[in-house]
Short mmCIF file of C-alpha atoms and ligand atoms in Angstrom, two decimals:
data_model
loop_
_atom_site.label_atom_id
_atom_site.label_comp_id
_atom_site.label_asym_id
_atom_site.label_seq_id
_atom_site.Cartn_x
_atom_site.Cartn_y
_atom_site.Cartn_z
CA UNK A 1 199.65 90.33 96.23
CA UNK A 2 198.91 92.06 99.44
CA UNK A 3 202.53 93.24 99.65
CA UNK A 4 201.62 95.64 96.72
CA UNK A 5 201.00 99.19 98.08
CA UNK A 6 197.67 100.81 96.90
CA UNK A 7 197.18 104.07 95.71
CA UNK A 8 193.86 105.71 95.58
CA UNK A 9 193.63 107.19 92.10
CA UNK A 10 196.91 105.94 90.89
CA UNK A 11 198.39 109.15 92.71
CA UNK A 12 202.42 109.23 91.36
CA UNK A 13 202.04 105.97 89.48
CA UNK A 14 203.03 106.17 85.97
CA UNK A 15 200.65 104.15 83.83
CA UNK A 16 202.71 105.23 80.37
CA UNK A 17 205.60 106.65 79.00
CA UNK A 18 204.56 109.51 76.81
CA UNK A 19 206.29 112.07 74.81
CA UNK A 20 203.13 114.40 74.56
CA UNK A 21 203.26 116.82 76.53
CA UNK A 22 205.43 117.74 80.03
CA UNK A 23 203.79 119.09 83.45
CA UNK A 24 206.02 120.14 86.39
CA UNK A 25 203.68 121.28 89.60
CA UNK A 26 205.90 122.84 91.25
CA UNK A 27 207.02 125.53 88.59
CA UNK A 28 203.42 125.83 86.90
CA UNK A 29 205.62 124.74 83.68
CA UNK A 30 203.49 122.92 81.42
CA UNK A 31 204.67 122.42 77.61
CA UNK A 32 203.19 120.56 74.61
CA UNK A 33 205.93 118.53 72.83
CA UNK A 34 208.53 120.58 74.57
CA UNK A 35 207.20 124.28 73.75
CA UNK A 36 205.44 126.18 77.12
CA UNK A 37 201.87 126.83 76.73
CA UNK A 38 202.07 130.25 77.22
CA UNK A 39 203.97 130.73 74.14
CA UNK A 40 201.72 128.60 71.66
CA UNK A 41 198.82 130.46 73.35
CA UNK A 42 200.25 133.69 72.23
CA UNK A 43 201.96 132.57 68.83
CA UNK A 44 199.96 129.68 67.28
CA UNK A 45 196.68 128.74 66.13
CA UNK A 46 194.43 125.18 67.34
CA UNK A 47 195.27 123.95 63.71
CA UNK A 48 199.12 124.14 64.58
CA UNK A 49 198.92 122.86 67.85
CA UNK A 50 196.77 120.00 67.27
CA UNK A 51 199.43 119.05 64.13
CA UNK A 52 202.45 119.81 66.84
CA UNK A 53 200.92 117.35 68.96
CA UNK A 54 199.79 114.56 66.98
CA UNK A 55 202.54 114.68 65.03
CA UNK A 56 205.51 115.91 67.66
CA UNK A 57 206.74 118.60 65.97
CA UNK A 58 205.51 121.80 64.59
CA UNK A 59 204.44 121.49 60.74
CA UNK A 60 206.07 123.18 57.90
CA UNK A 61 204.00 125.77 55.61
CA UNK A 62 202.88 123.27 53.57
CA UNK A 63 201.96 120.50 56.08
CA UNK A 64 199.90 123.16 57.89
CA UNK A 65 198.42 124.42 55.16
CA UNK A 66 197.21 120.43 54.08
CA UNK A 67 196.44 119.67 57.38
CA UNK A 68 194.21 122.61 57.71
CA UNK A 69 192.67 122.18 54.07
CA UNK A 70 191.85 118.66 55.27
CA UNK A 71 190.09 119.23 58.59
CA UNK A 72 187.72 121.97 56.39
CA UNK A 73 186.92 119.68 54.09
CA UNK A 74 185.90 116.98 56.73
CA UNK A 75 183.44 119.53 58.74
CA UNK A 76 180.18 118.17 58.01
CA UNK A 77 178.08 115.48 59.69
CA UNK A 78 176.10 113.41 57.90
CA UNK A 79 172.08 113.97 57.97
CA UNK A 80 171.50 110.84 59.71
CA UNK A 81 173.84 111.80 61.98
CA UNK A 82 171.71 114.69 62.27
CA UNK A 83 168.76 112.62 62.41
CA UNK A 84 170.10 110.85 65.08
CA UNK A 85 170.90 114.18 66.97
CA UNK A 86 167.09 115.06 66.96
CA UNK A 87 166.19 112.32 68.56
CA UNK A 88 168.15 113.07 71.86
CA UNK A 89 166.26 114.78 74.66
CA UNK A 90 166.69 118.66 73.96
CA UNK A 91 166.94 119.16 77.99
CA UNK A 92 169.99 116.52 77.93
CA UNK A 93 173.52 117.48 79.00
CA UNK A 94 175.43 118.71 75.85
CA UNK A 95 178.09 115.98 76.83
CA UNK A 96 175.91 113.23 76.91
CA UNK A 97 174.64 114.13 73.29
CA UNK A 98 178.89 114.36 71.82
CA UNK A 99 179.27 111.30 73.42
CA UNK A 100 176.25 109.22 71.91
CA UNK A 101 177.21 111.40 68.16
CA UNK A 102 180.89 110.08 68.49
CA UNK A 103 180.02 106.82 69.53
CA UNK A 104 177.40 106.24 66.40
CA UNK A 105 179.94 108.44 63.60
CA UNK A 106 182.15 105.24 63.90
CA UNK A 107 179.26 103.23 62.21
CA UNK A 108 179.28 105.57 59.62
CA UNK A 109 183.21 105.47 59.03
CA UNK A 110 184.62 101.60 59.61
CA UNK A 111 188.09 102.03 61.47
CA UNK A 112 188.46 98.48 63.10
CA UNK A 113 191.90 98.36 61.58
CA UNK A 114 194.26 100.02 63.96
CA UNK A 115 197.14 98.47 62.05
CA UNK A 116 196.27 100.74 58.74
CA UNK A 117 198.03 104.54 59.40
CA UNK A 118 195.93 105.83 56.80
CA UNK A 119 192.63 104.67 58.16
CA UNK A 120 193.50 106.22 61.79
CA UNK A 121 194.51 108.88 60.09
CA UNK A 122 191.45 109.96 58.63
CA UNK A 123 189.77 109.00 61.44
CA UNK A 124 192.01 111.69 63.11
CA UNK A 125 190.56 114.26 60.73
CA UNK A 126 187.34 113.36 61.11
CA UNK A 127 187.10 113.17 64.77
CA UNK A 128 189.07 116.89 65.10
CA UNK A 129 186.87 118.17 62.45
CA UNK A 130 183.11 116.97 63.14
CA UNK A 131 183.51 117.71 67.01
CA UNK A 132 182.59 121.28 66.50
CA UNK A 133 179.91 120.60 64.19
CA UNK A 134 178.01 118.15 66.42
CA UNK A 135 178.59 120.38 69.91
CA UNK A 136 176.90 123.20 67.51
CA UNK A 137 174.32 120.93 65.85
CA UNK A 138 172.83 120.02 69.27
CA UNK A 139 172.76 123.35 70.43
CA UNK A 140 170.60 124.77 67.99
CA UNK A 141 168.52 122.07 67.44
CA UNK A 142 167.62 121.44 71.13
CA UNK A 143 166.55 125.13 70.63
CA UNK A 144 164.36 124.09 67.93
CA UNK A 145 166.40 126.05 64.95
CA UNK A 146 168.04 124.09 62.12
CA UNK A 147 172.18 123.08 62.53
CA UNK A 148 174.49 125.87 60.80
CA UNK A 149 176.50 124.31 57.79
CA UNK A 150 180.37 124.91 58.49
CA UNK A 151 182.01 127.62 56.62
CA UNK A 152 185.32 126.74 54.86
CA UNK A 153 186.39 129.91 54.59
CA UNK A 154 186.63 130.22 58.36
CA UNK A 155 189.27 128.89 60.65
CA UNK A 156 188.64 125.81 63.11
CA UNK A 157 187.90 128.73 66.04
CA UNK A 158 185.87 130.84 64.34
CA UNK A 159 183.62 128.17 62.08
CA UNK A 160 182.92 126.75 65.36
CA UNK A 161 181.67 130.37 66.70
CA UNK A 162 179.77 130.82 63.57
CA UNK A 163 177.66 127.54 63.52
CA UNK A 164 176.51 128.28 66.94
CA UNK A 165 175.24 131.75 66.39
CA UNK A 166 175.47 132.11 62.96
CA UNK A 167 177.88 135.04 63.45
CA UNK A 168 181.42 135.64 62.10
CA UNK A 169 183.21 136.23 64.94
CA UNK A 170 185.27 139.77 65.74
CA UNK A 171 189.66 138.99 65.25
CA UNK A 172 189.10 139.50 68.95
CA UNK A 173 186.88 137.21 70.20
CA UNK A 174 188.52 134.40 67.66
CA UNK A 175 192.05 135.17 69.28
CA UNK A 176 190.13 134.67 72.63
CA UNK A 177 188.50 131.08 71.47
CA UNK A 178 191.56 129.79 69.61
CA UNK A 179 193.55 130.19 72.44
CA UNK A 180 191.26 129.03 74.40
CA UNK A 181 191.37 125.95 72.52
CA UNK A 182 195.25 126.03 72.55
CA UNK A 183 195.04 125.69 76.09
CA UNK A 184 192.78 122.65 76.89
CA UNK A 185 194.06 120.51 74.05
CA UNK A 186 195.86 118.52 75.86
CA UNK A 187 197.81 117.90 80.07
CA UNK A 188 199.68 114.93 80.69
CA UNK A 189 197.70 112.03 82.10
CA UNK A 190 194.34 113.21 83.57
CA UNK A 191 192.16 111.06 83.63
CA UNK A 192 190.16 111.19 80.51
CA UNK A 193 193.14 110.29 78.85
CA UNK A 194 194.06 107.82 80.56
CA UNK A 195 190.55 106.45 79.86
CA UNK A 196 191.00 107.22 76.66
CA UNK A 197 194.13 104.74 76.61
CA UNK A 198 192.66 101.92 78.41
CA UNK A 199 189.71 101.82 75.67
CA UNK A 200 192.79 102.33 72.96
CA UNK A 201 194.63 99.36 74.12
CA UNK A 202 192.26 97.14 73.78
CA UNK A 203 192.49 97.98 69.96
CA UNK A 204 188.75 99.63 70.25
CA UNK A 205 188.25 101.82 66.96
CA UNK A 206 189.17 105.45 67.50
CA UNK A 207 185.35 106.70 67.87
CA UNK A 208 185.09 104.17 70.64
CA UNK A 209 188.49 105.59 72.08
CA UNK A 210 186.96 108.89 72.05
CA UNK A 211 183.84 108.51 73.31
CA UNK A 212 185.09 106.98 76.48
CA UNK A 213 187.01 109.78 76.91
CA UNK A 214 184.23 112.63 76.08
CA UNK A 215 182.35 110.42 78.58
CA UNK A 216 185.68 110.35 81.43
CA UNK A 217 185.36 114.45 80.80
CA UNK A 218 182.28 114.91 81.97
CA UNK A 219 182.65 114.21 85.67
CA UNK A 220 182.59 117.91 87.84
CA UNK A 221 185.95 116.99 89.16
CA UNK A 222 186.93 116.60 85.90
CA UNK A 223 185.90 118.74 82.48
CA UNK A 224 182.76 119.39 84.04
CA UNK A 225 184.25 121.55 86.90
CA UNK A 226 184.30 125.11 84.60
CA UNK A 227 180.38 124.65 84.47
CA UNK A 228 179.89 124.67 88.39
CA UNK A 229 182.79 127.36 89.13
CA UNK A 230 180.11 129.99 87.01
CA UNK A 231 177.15 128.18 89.28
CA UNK A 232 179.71 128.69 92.62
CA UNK A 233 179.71 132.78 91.81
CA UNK A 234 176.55 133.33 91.51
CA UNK A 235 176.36 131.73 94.69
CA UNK A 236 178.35 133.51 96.19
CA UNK A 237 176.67 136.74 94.64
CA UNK A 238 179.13 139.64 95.29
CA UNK A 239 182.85 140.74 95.56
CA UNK A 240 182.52 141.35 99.09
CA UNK A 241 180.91 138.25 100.36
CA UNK A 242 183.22 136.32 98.76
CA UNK A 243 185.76 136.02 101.92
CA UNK A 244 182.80 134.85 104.09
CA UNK A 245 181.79 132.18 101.50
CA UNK A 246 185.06 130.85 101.28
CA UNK A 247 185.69 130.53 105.05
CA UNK A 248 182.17 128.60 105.64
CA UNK A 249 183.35 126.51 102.68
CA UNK A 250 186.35 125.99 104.04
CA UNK A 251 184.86 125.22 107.09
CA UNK A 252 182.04 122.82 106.28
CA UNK A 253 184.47 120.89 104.00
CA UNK A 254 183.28 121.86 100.61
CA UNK A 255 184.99 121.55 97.47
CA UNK A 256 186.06 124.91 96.13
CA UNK A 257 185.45 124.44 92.04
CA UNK A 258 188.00 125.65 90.20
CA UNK A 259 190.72 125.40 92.63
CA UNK A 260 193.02 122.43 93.41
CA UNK A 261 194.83 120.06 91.17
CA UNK A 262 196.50 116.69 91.65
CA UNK A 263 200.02 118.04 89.78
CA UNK A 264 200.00 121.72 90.45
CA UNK A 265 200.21 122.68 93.79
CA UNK A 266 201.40 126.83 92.67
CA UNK A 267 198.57 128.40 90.43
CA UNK A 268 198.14 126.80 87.20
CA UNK A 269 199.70 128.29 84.11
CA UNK A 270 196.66 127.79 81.76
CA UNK A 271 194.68 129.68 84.81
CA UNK A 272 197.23 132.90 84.72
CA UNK A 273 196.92 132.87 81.23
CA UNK A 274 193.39 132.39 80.59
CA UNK A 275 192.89 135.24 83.06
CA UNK A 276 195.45 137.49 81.07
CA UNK A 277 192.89 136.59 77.95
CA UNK A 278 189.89 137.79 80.30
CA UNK A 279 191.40 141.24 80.98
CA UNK A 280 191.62 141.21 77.00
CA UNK A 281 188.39 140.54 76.81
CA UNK A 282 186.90 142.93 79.49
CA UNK A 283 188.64 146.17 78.61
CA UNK A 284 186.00 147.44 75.96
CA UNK A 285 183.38 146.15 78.23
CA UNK A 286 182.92 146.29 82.09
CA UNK A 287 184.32 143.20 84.01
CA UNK A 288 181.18 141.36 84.66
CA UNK A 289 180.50 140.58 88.60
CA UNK A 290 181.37 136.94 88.18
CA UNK A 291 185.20 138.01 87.39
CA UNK A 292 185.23 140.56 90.23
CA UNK A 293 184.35 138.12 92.55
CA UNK A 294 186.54 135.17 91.29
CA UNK A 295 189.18 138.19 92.36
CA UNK A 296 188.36 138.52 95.06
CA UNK A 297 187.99 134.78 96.12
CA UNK A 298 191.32 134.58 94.56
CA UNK A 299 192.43 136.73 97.00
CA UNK A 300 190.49 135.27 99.88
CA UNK A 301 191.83 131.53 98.76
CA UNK A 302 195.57 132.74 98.72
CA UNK A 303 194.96 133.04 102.25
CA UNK A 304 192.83 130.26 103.47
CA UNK A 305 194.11 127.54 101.04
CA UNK A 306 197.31 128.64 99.64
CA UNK A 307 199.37 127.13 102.40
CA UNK A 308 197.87 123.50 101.35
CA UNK A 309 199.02 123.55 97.51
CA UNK A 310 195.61 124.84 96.78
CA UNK A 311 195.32 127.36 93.64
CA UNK A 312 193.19 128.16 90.62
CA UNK A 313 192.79 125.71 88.18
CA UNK A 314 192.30 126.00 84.28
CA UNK A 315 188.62 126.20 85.01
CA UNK A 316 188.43 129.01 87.33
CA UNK A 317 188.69 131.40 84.60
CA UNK A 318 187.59 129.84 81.66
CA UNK A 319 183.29 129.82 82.58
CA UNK A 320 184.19 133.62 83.02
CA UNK A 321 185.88 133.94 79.62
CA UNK A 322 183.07 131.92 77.83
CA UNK A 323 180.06 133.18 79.47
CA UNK A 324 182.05 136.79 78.27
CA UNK A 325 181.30 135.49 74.99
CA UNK A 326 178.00 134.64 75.14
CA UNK A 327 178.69 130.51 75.53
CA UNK A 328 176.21 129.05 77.41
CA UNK A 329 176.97 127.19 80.38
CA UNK A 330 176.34 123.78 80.15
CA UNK A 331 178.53 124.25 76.52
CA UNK A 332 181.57 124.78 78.40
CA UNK A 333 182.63 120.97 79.02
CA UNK A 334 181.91 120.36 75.06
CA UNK A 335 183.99 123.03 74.04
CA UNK A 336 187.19 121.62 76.43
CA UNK A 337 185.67 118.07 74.40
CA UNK A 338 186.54 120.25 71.30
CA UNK A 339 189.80 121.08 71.96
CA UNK A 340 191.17 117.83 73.98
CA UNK A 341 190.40 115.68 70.98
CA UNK A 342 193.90 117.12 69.99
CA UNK A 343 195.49 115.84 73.07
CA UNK A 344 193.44 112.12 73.24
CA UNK A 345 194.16 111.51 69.70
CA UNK A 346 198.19 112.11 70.18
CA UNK A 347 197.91 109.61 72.93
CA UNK A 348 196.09 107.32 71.52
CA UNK A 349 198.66 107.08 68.55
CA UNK A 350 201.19 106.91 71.15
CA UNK A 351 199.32 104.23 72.99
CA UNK A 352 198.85 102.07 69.78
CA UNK A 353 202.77 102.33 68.64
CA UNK A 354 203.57 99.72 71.51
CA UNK A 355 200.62 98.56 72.84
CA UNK A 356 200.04 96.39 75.80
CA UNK A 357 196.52 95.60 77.15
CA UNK A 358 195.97 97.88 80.09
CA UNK A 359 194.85 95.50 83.03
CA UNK A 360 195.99 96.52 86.50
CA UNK A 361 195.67 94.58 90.25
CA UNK A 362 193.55 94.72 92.70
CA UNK A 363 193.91 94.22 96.39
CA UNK A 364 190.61 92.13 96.91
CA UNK A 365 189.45 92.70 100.50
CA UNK A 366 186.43 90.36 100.35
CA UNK A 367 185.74 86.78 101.69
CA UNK A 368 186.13 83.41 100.35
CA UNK A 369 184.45 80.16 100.99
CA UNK A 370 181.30 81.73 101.51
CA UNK A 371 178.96 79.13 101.89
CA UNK A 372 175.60 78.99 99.18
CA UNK A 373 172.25 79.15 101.29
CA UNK A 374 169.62 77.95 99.00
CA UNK A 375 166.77 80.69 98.69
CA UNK A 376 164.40 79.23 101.12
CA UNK A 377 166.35 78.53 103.65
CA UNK A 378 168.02 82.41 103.80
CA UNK A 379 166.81 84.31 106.77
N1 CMC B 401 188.52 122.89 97.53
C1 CMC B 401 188.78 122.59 98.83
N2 CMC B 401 189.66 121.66 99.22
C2 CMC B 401 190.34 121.02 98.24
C3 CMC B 401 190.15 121.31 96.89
C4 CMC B 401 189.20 122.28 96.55
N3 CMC B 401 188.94 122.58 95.29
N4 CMC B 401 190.95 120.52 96.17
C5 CMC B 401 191.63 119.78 97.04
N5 CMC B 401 191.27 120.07 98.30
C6 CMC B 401 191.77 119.47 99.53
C7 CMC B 401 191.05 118.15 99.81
O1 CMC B 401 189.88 118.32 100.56
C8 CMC B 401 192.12 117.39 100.53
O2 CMC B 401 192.20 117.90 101.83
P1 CMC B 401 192.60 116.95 103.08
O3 CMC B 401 194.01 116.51 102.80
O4 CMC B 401 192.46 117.83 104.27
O5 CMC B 401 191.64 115.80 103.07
C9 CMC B 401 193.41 117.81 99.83
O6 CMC B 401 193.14 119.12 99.32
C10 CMC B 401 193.77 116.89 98.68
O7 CMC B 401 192.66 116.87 97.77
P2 CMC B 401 192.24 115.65 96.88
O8 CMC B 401 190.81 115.78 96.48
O9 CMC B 401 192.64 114.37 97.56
O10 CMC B 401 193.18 115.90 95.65
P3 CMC B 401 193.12 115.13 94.29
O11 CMC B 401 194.46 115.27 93.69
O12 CMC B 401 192.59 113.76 94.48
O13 CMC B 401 192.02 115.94 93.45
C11 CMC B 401 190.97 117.60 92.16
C12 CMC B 401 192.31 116.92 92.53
C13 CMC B 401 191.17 118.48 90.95
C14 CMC B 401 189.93 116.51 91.81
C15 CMC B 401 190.49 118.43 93.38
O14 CMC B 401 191.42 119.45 93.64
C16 CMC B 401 189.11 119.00 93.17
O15 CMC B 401 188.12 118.30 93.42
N6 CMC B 401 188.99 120.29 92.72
C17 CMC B 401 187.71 120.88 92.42
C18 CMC B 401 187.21 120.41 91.06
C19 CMC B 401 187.98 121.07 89.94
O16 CMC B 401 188.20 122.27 89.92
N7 CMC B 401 188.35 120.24 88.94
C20 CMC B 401 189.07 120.71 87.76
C21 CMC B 401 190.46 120.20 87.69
S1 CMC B 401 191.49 121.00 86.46
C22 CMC B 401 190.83 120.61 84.93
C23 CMC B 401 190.55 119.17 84.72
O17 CMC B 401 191.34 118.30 85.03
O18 CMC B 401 189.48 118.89 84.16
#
């Protein structure tokens, strides 16, 4: 056993073969079931993508149209669900309050049976189509209002919008949040997929699959980086301290949020085009300060960290983009929760199609034959 080389964080070790979705570092080329990014971004809708992933290829008029009918109809929580959502602390983390909803809808909706397509695939529904609702549920009643009923005349995007400020939003801003959605539905094998697939192949229901994975999500080097990239700006305050921040950071070690990746090593291609959507956004308003200093950090990091692999991230620009819409903060984790459901489903169908228990090695570097002391006689 001790001839087996360890890597920290499974760094280059393939723990699946997937057909999902394809990242290449090197060329900031990322595609979901063979089409870039960049181009479902511009072209599709979350409904589409979701279908293109789960399903592997992009749905026909009618398939779309059913899928989408059936993820409407499937938007509301049940009122002990609700219930159940009142009782959480209203100054908990948004992300701890998905996770406990996900965890209790399975009760409500039996799915032991991983063997039945049907039953996962209503589960699928369900879990793509109650996510919204229960993000937006919490939000407003933590703020001591009552939870917005979905709309089904809305799309997934916009209903979402709606039941958190009970406001239709503008073509705009929907274009914005849909893509925005487009774009963190699903990357390779990060790791709250990956936790998502060790809970899956232990043939755990899918409501257990994904609330491990809302759970994986919320770590700061994870999901729950976009929330402290906002908290790093204001920091750092202004444009033009932003090359003097960076440089102390640099120098007393920090972590820079929002920048670095374990594939990407060039500037990530969600990031370019996230920031594209943010220029969107900002030309009927003025750019608020946080964007002009993300420039101009940008700038600075191209510079100081650039030479180590070290670019923006997906989450450097997407706090900017939300808080540009009026999302608060610590709702910016749930909403990547929202759209990555997409993405953890596909794999966990994957995952389930030829299973295998995930259980790795270990390289134990403890001691044997330790003798037992009895309790009085311990020093
Ligand atoms: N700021 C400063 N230095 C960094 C950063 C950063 N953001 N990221 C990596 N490094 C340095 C790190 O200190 C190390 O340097 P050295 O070789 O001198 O010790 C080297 O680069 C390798 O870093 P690592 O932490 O070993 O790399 P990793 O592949 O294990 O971690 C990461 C990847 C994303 C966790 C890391 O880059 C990071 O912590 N970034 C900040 C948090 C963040 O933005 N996370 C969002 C990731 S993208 C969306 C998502 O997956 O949710």
């Amino acid at each position: 056993m001790s001839q087996i080389e360890f890597r920290p964080g499974l760094a280059d070790v393939p723990v699946a073969e997937s057909a999902v979705s394809f990242v290449d570092g090197q060329r900031a080329r990322l595609e979901y079931r063979g089409i870039a990014v960049e181009t479902l971004a511009r072209e599709s809708c979350f409904e589409e993508t979701s279908w293109l992933l789960l399903k592997g290829e992009l749905p026909t008029q009618r398939q779309l149209a059913e899928f989408d009918d059936q993820l409407r109809h499937h938007r509301r929580i049940k009122y002990k669900l609700k219930d159940l959502i009142r009782c959480l602390p209203e100054t908990g983390h948004p992300m701890d309050a998905l996770q406990a909803a996900v965890a209790a809808m399975g009760m409500f909706y039996p799915s032991r049976d991983v063997a039945n397509p049907q039953s996962n695939w209503d589960a699928v529904i369900r879990l793509i189509a109650k996510l919204p609702t229960v993000v937006a549920a919490f939000h407003r009643i933590r703020h001591g209002d009552e939870p917005i009923n979905p709309r089904d005349d809305l799309a997934h995007a916009a209903n979402f919008y709606w039941m958190l400020f009970e406001q239709v939003p503008s073509p705009a801003v929907t274009r914005v949040l849909d893509a925005c959605l487009i774009l963190h539905a699903e990357h390779t094998m990060n790791a709250s997929t990956f936790s998502g697939r060790v809970t899956g192949s232990t043939l755990a229901d899918p409501f257990t699959v994904i609330s491990a994975a809302v759970g994986t999500l919320t770590g700061p080097l994870h999901g729950g980086a976009n929330e402290e990239v906002l908290d790093m700006l204001d920091e750092i305050g202004s444009p033009e301290n932003a090359a003097d921040w960076l440089k102390n950071a640099v120098e007393t070690k920090r972590k820079i949020m929002g920048f670095g990746h374990r594939v990407y090593k060039v500037k990530d291609p969600r990031a370019t085009v996230l920031q594209d959507f943010a220029e969107r956004v900002f030309v009927e308003t003025t750019p608020p300060v946080a964007y002009q200093i993300a420039l101009d950090l940008e700038k600075a990091a191209k510079v100081m960290l650039g030479p180590k692999g070290i670019y923006p991230n997906v989450d450097f620009f997407s706090g900017i983009v939300y808080q540009a819409l009026g999302i608060p903060r610590d709702l910016f984790t749930p909403i990547f929760a929202v759209a990555r459901v997409a993405g953890w489903l596909s794999h966990w169908l994957e995952q389930i199609k030829h299973n295998r228990i995930f259980r790795p090695e270990q390289i134990y570097v403890g001691k044997h034959d330790v003798p037992y002391i009895p309790l009085e006689k311990r020093p």
